[in-house]
C-alpha positions as a printed Julia matrix, in Angstrom:
208×3 Matrix{Float64}:
  29.04   -3.06  -14.29
  26.23   -5.0   -15.51
  23.2    -3.65  -17.84
  20.49   -1.96  -16.29
  18.47   -4.9   -16.8
  20.57   -7.43  -14.42
  20.95   -4.26  -11.79
  16.98   -4.31  -11.38
  17.07   -8.4   -11.69
  19.67   -8.38   -8.62
  17.63   -5.89   -7.1
  14.41   -7.63   -7.18
  16.4   -10.94   -5.73
  17.03   -8.88   -2.65
  13.34   -9.29   -1.5
  12.06  -12.45   -0.46
   9.32  -14.11   -2.68
   6.9   -16.24   -0.36
   4.17  -18.87   -1.32
   0.66  -17.48   -0.13
  -2.2   -18.82   -2.46
  -4.34  -15.51   -1.6
  -7.5   -14.77   -3.86
  -7.3   -11.58   -5.55
  -9.68   -9.37   -7.7
  -8.03   -7.82  -10.93
  -8.9    -5.16  -13.09
  -7.71   -5.36  -16.73
  -6.64   -3.01  -18.87
  -9.76   -3.79  -21.66
 -12.21   -2.89  -18.53
 -12.49   -6.57  -17.68
 -12.8    -7.76  -14.15
 -11.54  -11.44  -13.27
 -10.67  -13.58  -10.04
  -7.59  -15.0    -9.62
  -4.91  -16.43   -7.17
  -1.66  -14.69   -5.83
   0.59  -17.91   -5.6
   3.45  -16.04   -4.96
   4.49  -12.63   -3.78
   7.65  -10.39   -2.94
   7.72   -6.68   -2.26
   8.96   -6.34   -6.01
   6.31   -8.62   -7.66
   3.69  -11.29   -7.64
   2.62  -13.96   -9.67
  -1.53  -13.89  -10.33
  -3.28  -17.31  -11.69
  -6.32  -16.69  -13.95
  -9.18  -19.1   -14.89
  -9.18  -20.51  -18.13
 -12.03  -17.76  -19.35
 -10.1   -14.85  -17.97
  -8.2   -12.34  -20.13
  -4.5   -12.7   -20.33
  -2.98   -9.06  -20.05
  -0.19   -8.22  -22.39
   3.63   -7.35  -21.21
   3.86   -3.88  -20.28
  -0.03   -3.28  -19.67
  -1.02   -2.11  -16.54
  -3.08   -4.15  -14.14
  -4.52   -3.43  -10.54
  -5.2    -6.28   -8.06
  -6.97   -5.96   -4.73
  -5.4    -8.92   -2.91
  -7.13  -10.61    0.07
  -5.59   -9.7     3.16
  -2.95   -7.59    1.54
  -4.43   -4.58    0.16
  -4.67   -3.16   -3.37
  -1.62   -3.03   -5.75
  -0.79   -1.58   -9.08
   1.68   -3.0   -11.56
   2.96   -3.61  -14.99
   2.98   -6.86  -16.75
   6.25   -8.51  -16.94
   5.22  -11.68  -18.24
   2.03  -13.58  -19.55
   1.25  -17.26  -19.57
  -1.3   -19.61  -19.92
  -1.68  -19.81  -16.09
  -1.83  -16.38  -15.49
   0.69  -13.61  -15.41
   3.37  -11.52  -13.3
   3.05   -8.29  -11.92
   6.14   -5.8   -11.33
   4.52   -3.69   -8.12
   4.94   -0.28   -8.33
   5.58    1.34   -4.57
   7.52    4.17   -3.06
  10.66    2.97   -1.65
   9.45    3.93    2.06
   6.2     1.47    1.68
   8.22   -1.49   -0.52
  10.54   -1.52    2.95
   7.54   -1.47    4.88
   5.79   -4.23    2.8
   9.17   -6.18    2.59
   9.11   -6.21    6.28
   5.47   -7.27    6.77
   6.25  -10.11    4.11
   8.96  -11.29    5.86
   6.9   -11.59    9.38
   4.78  -13.55    7.63
   7.01  -15.9     6.31
   8.29  -16.49    9.66
   5.11  -17.67   10.79
   3.88  -14.06   12.39
   0.27  -14.32   11.99
  -0.03  -11.15   14.48
   1.1    -9.07   10.79
  -1.75  -10.72    8.99
  -4.17  -10.0    11.98
  -3.28   -6.32   11.79
  -3.75   -6.21    8.26
  -7.27   -7.66    8.65
  -8.09   -5.49   11.51
  -6.87   -2.21    9.67
  -6.88   -2.66    5.96
  -4.7     0.13    4.24
  -6.37    3.07    2.48
  -5.51    4.11   -0.73
  -4.24    7.5    -0.44
  -0.38    7.48   -1.42
   1.59   10.52   -1.9
  -2.18   12.48   -1.1
  -0.96   16.22    0.04
  -2.93   17.38    3.44
  -3.22   19.95    5.93
  -1.38   19.39    9.06
  -2.33   21.6    12.51
   0.69   21.24   15.35
  -0.59   20.78   19.09
   0.55   24.74   19.59
  -2.03   25.8    16.72
   0.53   25.84   14.02
  -0.18   24.46   10.71
   1.74   23.18    7.69
   1.54   21.09    4.69
   2.54   17.32    4.4
   2.21   14.34    2.37
   0.32   11.15    3.49
   2.98    8.02    2.26
   0.94    5.09    3.93
  -2.66    4.99    5.83
  -5.11    2.68    7.3
  -8.11    2.65    9.21
  -6.44    3.47   12.49
  -3.48    5.57   11.38
  -0.97    7.35    8.84
   2.65    7.98    8.03
   3.15   11.27    6.59
   6.26   12.93    4.81
   6.94   16.38    6.1
  10.22   17.94    7.94
   7.93   18.73   10.6
   9.27   16.3    13.8
   6.54   16.9    16.56
   7.09   15.34   19.91
   6.19   11.79   20.28
   3.05   11.4    22.21
   1.53   14.87   21.31
  -1.77   15.17   19.34
  -1.98   16.6    16.04
  -4.52   17.36   13.49
  -3.82   15.25    9.87
  -6.78   16.85    7.35
  -9.54   16.72   10.03
  -8.21   13.83   11.8
  -7.0    13.97   15.36
  -3.97   11.46   16.31
  -1.38   10.88   18.36
   2.2    11.09   17.17
   3.72    7.43   17.92
   7.0     7.41   16.0
   9.52    9.62   14.0
  11.1     8.29   10.78
  13.4     8.89    8.19
  10.62   11.39    5.92
   8.46   12.32    8.42
   6.52   10.63   11.27
   3.58    8.06   12.13
   0.08    9.01   13.59
  -2.11    6.9    15.29
  -5.74    8.19   15.11
  -7.98    8.69   18.02
 -10.53    6.67   16.67
 -10.47    3.94   14.2
 -12.8     4.8    11.52
 -15.21    2.13   10.13
 -14.23    2.01    6.17
 -11.72    3.59    3.87
 -14.17    5.71    2.73
 -14.9     7.37    6.0
 -11.27    7.8     6.5
 -11.06    9.79    3.4
 -14.03   12.19    3.87
 -11.61   13.43    6.7
  -9.06   14.35    3.64
 -11.75   15.92    1.37
 -12.15   19.72    0.54
 -15.22   21.27    2.83
 -17.79   23.07    1.26
 -19.03   26.08    2.67
 -22.42   27.51    2.01
 -22.47   31.21    0.91
């Protein structure tokens, strides 16, 4: 059996790496913020080119990158060069598989995949616990594993019937599909901004 490094290398090779050229805003460990360009990306990592004046992060440091058309990513620097750095992306397994499927569509010329991202960008709410209210009035808890302005995917043992309406936090939506870890909801109304979505998941404060 190969070493752990070899196994991880083989796992990374299973995901298709595609050239993109998207602009990126990088938040560095020293607090600096620099604009770069993602020259290629896969579901496991990406390479970000930086201007000459930008600080190069060191290997093992954590960087947050906001990538045009794709959203927010966080990861660990695995290599730093004169041109930029390579970032190993941190994602939950379900999110990584969804991202890999989306990148495959983009690589195959499916512009609808990017158009969907542009219309309904992702909301940074991964693994956020929240309340769930079913159509029969019963309530429970769940965990958001992926969310956009138009819907969310949640982790829960509950499997409400497809087509019924539920309340996720204080957002009403229709169950559109089941998946291995729970189900997906399409919100009744598309929120204008990520901040507007997150307001529906913040604790309410009642006057005494």
